[in-house]
């Protein structure tokens, strides 16, 4: 589990440990993830701490090997690490843009690339959870780089689900609203609370994974915003005709045929 030293990641870890799971906590902050592992270990959990920069491709295989050497075969991958910074797109530097995608998207792809082959080779049941955001289902002004990267996380999760439908590997995408973390708690006021409790979110996530849910939102209050966007897309499709010529791939997809395989 990445981004496991605090916040949602630690909340999910606590919920998994409470169910008897053995958990590898990975985070770029070695001191904090060691402290988190000590906390869960003192509570009776079987855990190991691993310092990991999720954007470093050459670190992933070693981290996976260390986790499995300590705890046995991994069957749940939680790609939770993420970064966010506030800036309108007109003031976003390319360095900041790349940082959001390197951590929020590349990290999830790299984790999946390392663990998914192991899941498939072993067979049986496994689960991949990617943490996206409500900002991956609707536009959020002021954090454009973050929102764009979370849309990519949702897209990655959607593609994974389709590609893994005939396997024992399930996919979920967590789309939280505001969740109380160290940063949000420090800025909280009576008028603007810190957000959802991270431990309660962790419990919700584990319950949803057990139930086989794909999209896992934390705040139903966002439904009007998300629905508005989807209605706009649906209306645009209804207002468009095939004046440019039909798309044969649509009929293939409706018939259960992968159009990419047909073209290759």
Tab-separated table of C-alpha atoms in Angstrom:
chain	number	residue	atom	x	y	z
A	1	UNK	CA	0.000	0.000	0.000
A	2	UNK	CA	1.471	3.327	-1.067
A	3	UNK	CA	0.990	6.663	0.650
A	4	UNK	CA	0.439	4.623	3.804
A	5	UNK	CA	2.131	6.774	6.441
A	6	UNK	CA	-0.890	8.988	7.072
A	7	UNK	CA	-4.338	10.071	5.912
A	8	UNK	CA	-6.454	7.769	3.757
A	9	UNK	CA	-3.612	5.300	3.266
A	10	UNK	CA	-3.155	4.768	6.986
A	11	UNK	CA	-6.927	4.603	7.427
A	12	UNK	CA	-7.174	1.792	4.863
A	13	UNK	CA	-4.212	0.032	6.483
A	14	UNK	CA	-5.895	0.145	9.896
A	15	UNK	CA	-9.094	-1.288	8.410
A	16	UNK	CA	-7.216	-4.101	6.679
A	17	UNK	CA	-5.243	-4.960	9.820
A	18	UNK	CA	-8.498	-5.037	11.793
A	19	UNK	CA	-9.654	-7.778	9.393
A	20	UNK	CA	-6.492	-9.793	9.957
A	21	UNK	CA	-4.663	-8.837	6.767
A	22	UNK	CA	-0.880	-8.650	6.633
A	23	UNK	CA	0.007	-5.213	5.307
A	24	UNK	CA	3.094	-3.664	3.712
A	25	UNK	CA	3.128	0.089	4.297
A	26	UNK	CA	5.033	2.035	1.634
A	27	UNK	CA	5.710	5.755	1.693
A	28	UNK	CA	8.395	8.175	0.574
A	29	UNK	CA	8.799	9.387	4.199
A	30	UNK	CA	10.793	6.614	5.831
A	31	UNK	CA	10.462	7.923	9.389
A	32	UNK	CA	6.688	8.389	9.199
A	33	UNK	CA	6.013	5.018	7.593
A	34	UNK	CA	8.214	3.301	10.203
A	35	UNK	CA	6.214	5.002	12.946
A	36	UNK	CA	2.943	3.953	11.324
A	37	UNK	CA	4.137	0.361	11.098
A	38	UNK	CA	5.156	0.449	14.765
A	39	UNK	CA	1.674	1.682	15.711
A	40	UNK	CA	-0.087	-1.068	13.798
A	41	UNK	CA	2.377	-3.673	15.011
A	42	UNK	CA	1.768	-2.664	18.625
A	43	UNK	CA	-1.957	-3.130	17.986
A	44	UNK	CA	-1.278	-6.706	16.920
A	45	UNK	CA	-0.976	-6.254	13.178
A	46	UNK	CA	1.489	-8.069	10.940
A	47	UNK	CA	3.070	-5.183	9.047
A	48	UNK	CA	6.285	-4.105	7.387
A	49	UNK	CA	7.448	-0.585	6.536
A	50	UNK	CA	9.013	0.131	3.147
A	51	UNK	CA	10.434	3.466	2.051
A	52	UNK	CA	9.395	3.997	-1.569
A	53	UNK	CA	9.241	6.822	-4.069
A	54	UNK	CA	6.386	5.608	-6.266
A	55	UNK	CA	7.679	7.626	-9.220
A	56	UNK	CA	11.021	5.749	-9.235
A	57	UNK	CA	10.587	2.857	-11.672
A	58	UNK	CA	13.760	1.069	-10.566
A	59	UNK	CA	12.617	0.935	-6.913
A	60	UNK	CA	9.327	-0.871	-7.409
A	61	UNK	CA	10.464	-4.449	-7.998
A	62	UNK	CA	12.715	-4.367	-4.940
A	63	UNK	CA	9.897	-2.949	-2.809
A	64	UNK	CA	7.556	-5.693	-4.017
A	65	UNK	CA	10.135	-8.394	-3.301
A	66	UNK	CA	10.734	-7.017	0.207
A	67	UNK	CA	7.013	-6.918	0.953
A	68	UNK	CA	6.474	-10.499	-0.172
A	69	UNK	CA	9.588	-11.763	1.565
A	70	UNK	CA	8.293	-10.331	4.832
A	71	UNK	CA	4.593	-11.112	4.541
A	72	UNK	CA	4.066	-13.683	1.813
A	73	UNK	CA	2.353	-13.268	-1.575
A	74	UNK	CA	0.556	-9.949	-1.987
A	75	UNK	CA	-3.042	-10.163	-3.221
A	76	UNK	CA	-4.215	-6.560	-2.686
A	77	UNK	CA	-2.459	-3.581	-4.249
A	78	UNK	CA	-3.501	-0.165	-2.954
A	79	UNK	CA	-2.132	2.624	-5.159
A	80	UNK	CA	-2.886	5.510	-2.824
A	81	UNK	CA	0.114	7.867	-2.970
A	82	UNK	CA	-0.708	11.298	-4.345
A	83	UNK	CA	0.236	14.964	-4.387
A	84	UNK	CA	-1.790	18.147	-4.797
A	85	UNK	CA	-0.935	21.825	-5.103
A	86	UNK	CA	-3.251	24.747	-5.681
A	87	UNK	CA	-2.712	26.947	-8.719
A	88	UNK	CA	-4.780	27.939	-11.743
A	89	UNK	CA	-3.532	26.375	-14.957
A	90	UNK	CA	-2.282	29.754	-16.169
A	91	UNK	CA	0.132	29.766	-13.216
A	92	UNK	CA	1.018	26.061	-13.201
A	93	UNK	CA	4.623	25.314	-14.096
A	94	UNK	CA	5.502	22.340	-16.243
A	95	UNK	CA	7.540	20.998	-13.324
A	96	UNK	CA	4.432	21.052	-11.119
A	97	UNK	CA	2.312	19.512	-13.887
A	98	UNK	CA	4.780	16.670	-14.369
A	99	UNK	CA	5.046	16.093	-10.603
A	100	UNK	CA	1.289	15.562	-10.366
A	101	UNK	CA	1.302	13.029	-13.201
A	102	UNK	CA	4.517	11.319	-12.103
A	103	UNK	CA	3.161	10.566	-8.635
A	104	UNK	CA	-0.599	10.388	-9.184
A	105	UNK	CA	-0.607	8.429	-12.449
A	106	UNK	CA	2.832	6.988	-13.176
A	107	UNK	CA	3.018	5.656	-9.612
A	108	UNK	CA	-0.225	3.742	-10.101
A	109	UNK	CA	0.889	2.407	-13.472
A	110	UNK	CA	4.254	1.277	-12.072
A	111	UNK	CA	2.667	-0.440	-9.078
A	112	UNK	CA	0.232	-2.223	-11.357
A	113	UNK	CA	2.990	-3.174	-13.789
A	114	UNK	CA	4.944	-4.874	-11.014
A	115	UNK	CA	2.147	-6.623	-9.133
A	116	UNK	CA	-0.385	-7.504	-11.828
A	117	UNK	CA	1.849	-10.094	-13.555
A	118	UNK	CA	2.349	-11.746	-10.163
A	119	UNK	CA	-1.402	-11.802	-9.536
A	120	UNK	CA	-2.112	-13.345	-12.934
A	121	UNK	CA	0.673	-15.906	-12.672
A	122	UNK	CA	-0.527	-17.122	-9.285
A	123	UNK	CA	-4.181	-17.166	-10.287
A	124	UNK	CA	-6.931	-16.888	-7.735
A	125	UNK	CA	-8.438	-13.696	-6.415
A	126	UNK	CA	-6.633	-10.367	-6.162
A	127	UNK	CA	-7.613	-6.716	-6.037
A	128	UNK	CA	-6.183	-3.410	-7.261
A	129	UNK	CA	-7.421	-0.185	-5.695
A	130	UNK	CA	-6.424	3.154	-7.233
A	131	UNK	CA	-7.069	6.338	-5.287
A	132	UNK	CA	-8.368	9.021	-7.625
A	133	UNK	CA	-10.608	11.869	-6.441
A	134	UNK	CA	-13.950	13.531	-7.013
A	135	UNK	CA	-11.654	15.824	-9.003
A	136	UNK	CA	-11.311	12.882	-11.392
A	137	UNK	CA	-15.045	12.791	-12.087
A	138	UNK	CA	-15.741	16.518	-12.357
A	139	UNK	CA	-13.640	19.608	-13.052
A	140	UNK	CA	-12.223	21.391	-10.032
A	141	UNK	CA	-10.902	24.890	-10.823
A	142	UNK	CA	-7.768	26.030	-9.071
A	143	UNK	CA	-6.194	22.568	-8.994
A	144	UNK	CA	-6.164	21.821	-12.720
A	145	UNK	CA	-3.012	19.691	-12.745
A	146	UNK	CA	-4.313	17.605	-9.864
A	147	UNK	CA	-7.757	17.214	-11.433
A	148	UNK	CA	-6.285	16.228	-14.804
A	149	UNK	CA	-4.091	13.604	-13.169
A	150	UNK	CA	-7.037	12.177	-11.257
A	151	UNK	CA	-9.108	11.964	-14.453
A	152	UNK	CA	-6.184	9.909	-15.788
A	153	UNK	CA	-6.327	7.687	-12.699
A	154	UNK	CA	-10.023	7.040	-13.317
A	155	UNK	CA	-9.265	6.271	-16.975
A	156	UNK	CA	-6.500	3.866	-15.977
A	157	UNK	CA	-8.867	2.098	-13.595
A	158	UNK	CA	-11.623	1.847	-16.209
A	159	UNK	CA	-9.245	0.330	-18.751
A	160	UNK	CA	-7.860	-2.116	-16.184
A	161	UNK	CA	-11.334	-3.270	-15.221
A	162	UNK	CA	-12.212	-4.036	-18.827
A	163	UNK	CA	-8.950	-5.849	-19.516
A	164	UNK	CA	-9.253	-7.953	-16.360
A	165	UNK	CA	-12.945	-8.905	-16.577
A	166	UNK	CA	-12.154	-12.544	-17.385
A	167	UNK	CA	-9.608	-12.928	-14.588
A	168	UNK	CA	-9.764	-13.188	-10.825
A	169	UNK	CA	-8.316	-9.684	-10.414
A	170	UNK	CA	-10.845	-7.034	-9.438
A	171	UNK	CA	-10.361	-3.267	-9.739
A	172	UNK	CA	-11.741	-0.390	-7.679
A	173	UNK	CA	-11.221	3.345	-7.894
A	174	UNK	CA	-11.600	5.484	-4.782
A	175	UNK	CA	-12.992	8.961	-5.475
A	176	UNK	CA	-12.893	10.820	-2.171
A	177	UNK	CA	-14.052	14.318	-1.466
A	178	UNK	CA	-12.307	16.232	1.291
A	179	UNK	CA	-10.859	13.905	3.908
A	180	UNK	CA	-9.289	15.050	7.170
A	181	UNK	CA	-5.518	14.764	6.975
A	182	UNK	CA	-2.758	16.612	8.779
A	183	UNK	CA	-2.917	19.415	6.230
A	184	UNK	CA	-6.681	19.852	6.129
A	185	UNK	CA	-7.038	19.559	9.907
A	186	UNK	CA	-4.567	22.399	10.403
A	187	UNK	CA	-6.649	24.639	8.132
A	188	UNK	CA	-10.060	23.613	9.498
A	189	UNK	CA	-12.504	26.121	10.980
A	190	UNK	CA	-16.036	25.854	12.345
A	191	UNK	CA	-17.359	27.054	8.982
A	192	UNK	CA	-15.005	24.864	6.942
A	193	UNK	CA	-14.404	21.530	8.693
A	194	UNK	CA	-11.455	19.323	7.865
A	195	UNK	CA	-13.521	16.723	6.031
A	196	UNK	CA	-14.323	13.063	6.456
A	197	UNK	CA	-12.552	10.982	9.071
A	198	UNK	CA	-9.727	9.064	7.391
A	199	UNK	CA	-10.246	5.941	9.500
A	200	UNK	CA	-13.960	5.836	8.644
A	201	UNK	CA	-13.050	6.237	4.980
A	202	UNK	CA	-10.621	3.350	5.350
A	203	UNK	CA	-13.383	1.160	6.752
A	204	UNK	CA	-15.725	2.198	3.920
A	205	UNK	CA	-13.080	1.355	1.313
A	206	UNK	CA	-12.443	-2.140	2.660
A	207	UNK	CA	-16.185	-2.841	2.894
A	208	UNK	CA	-16.679	-1.634	-0.699
A	209	UNK	CA	-13.817	-3.787	-1.967
A	210	UNK	CA	-15.288	-6.806	-0.207
A	211	UNK	CA	-18.610	-6.041	-1.909
A	212	UNK	CA	-16.925	-5.814	-5.326
A	213	UNK	CA	-17.647	-2.118	-5.885
A	214	UNK	CA	-15.801	-0.386	-8.695
A	215	UNK	CA	-16.338	3.334	-8.004
A	216	UNK	CA	-16.040	4.192	-4.306
A	217	UNK	CA	-17.128	7.785	-3.539
A	218	UNK	CA	-17.015	9.203	-0.019
A	219	UNK	CA	-19.497	12.069	-0.367
A	220	UNK	CA	-22.842	11.657	-2.184
A	221	UNK	CA	-23.236	15.444	-2.073
A	222	UNK	CA	-21.229	15.624	-5.309
A	223	UNK	CA	-23.903	13.815	-7.331
A	224	UNK	CA	-25.437	16.987	-8.893
A	225	UNK	CA	-22.021	18.176	-10.088
A	226	UNK	CA	-21.076	14.829	-11.592
A	227	UNK	CA	-24.514	14.298	-13.119
A	228	UNK	CA	-24.423	17.743	-14.746
A	229	UNK	CA	-21.195	16.888	-16.566
A	230	UNK	CA	-22.473	13.515	-17.754
A	231	UNK	CA	-25.738	15.017	-18.960
A	232	UNK	CA	-23.761	17.544	-20.983
A	233	UNK	CA	-21.813	14.704	-22.625
A	234	UNK	CA	-24.964	12.678	-23.265
A	235	UNK	CA	-26.706	15.671	-24.824
A	236	UNK	CA	-23.717	16.344	-27.078
A	237	UNK	CA	-23.890	12.745	-28.318
A	238	UNK	CA	-27.612	13.009	-28.990
A	239	UNK	CA	-27.056	16.247	-30.926
A	240	UNK	CA	-24.386	14.691	-33.184
A	241	UNK	CA	-25.081	12.723	-36.363
A	242	UNK	CA	-22.878	10.485	-38.525
A	243	UNK	CA	-22.311	13.112	-41.193
A	244	UNK	CA	-18.610	12.201	-41.269
A	245	UNK	CA	-19.336	8.518	-41.793
A	246	UNK	CA	-20.199	5.711	-39.355
A	247	UNK	CA	-17.690	4.284	-36.899
A	248	UNK	CA	-17.524	0.486	-37.362
A	249	UNK	CA	-15.751	0.031	-34.033
A	250	UNK	CA	-18.948	0.922	-32.183
A	251	UNK	CA	-20.824	-2.072	-33.593
A	252	UNK	CA	-17.885	-4.333	-32.831
A	253	UNK	CA	-17.818	-3.142	-29.228
A	254	UNK	CA	-21.592	-3.572	-28.873
A	255	UNK	CA	-21.141	-7.119	-30.187
A	256	UNK	CA	-18.498	-7.881	-27.594
A	257	UNK	CA	-15.569	-7.711	-30.025
A	258	UNK	CA	-12.434	-5.715	-29.249
A	259	UNK	CA	-12.015	-3.378	-32.229
A	260	UNK	CA	-8.294	-3.019	-31.553
A	261	UNK	CA	-7.782	-6.785	-31.955
A	262	UNK	CA	-9.750	-6.703	-35.197
A	263	UNK	CA	-7.588	-3.903	-36.600
A	264	UNK	CA	-4.252	-5.503	-35.726
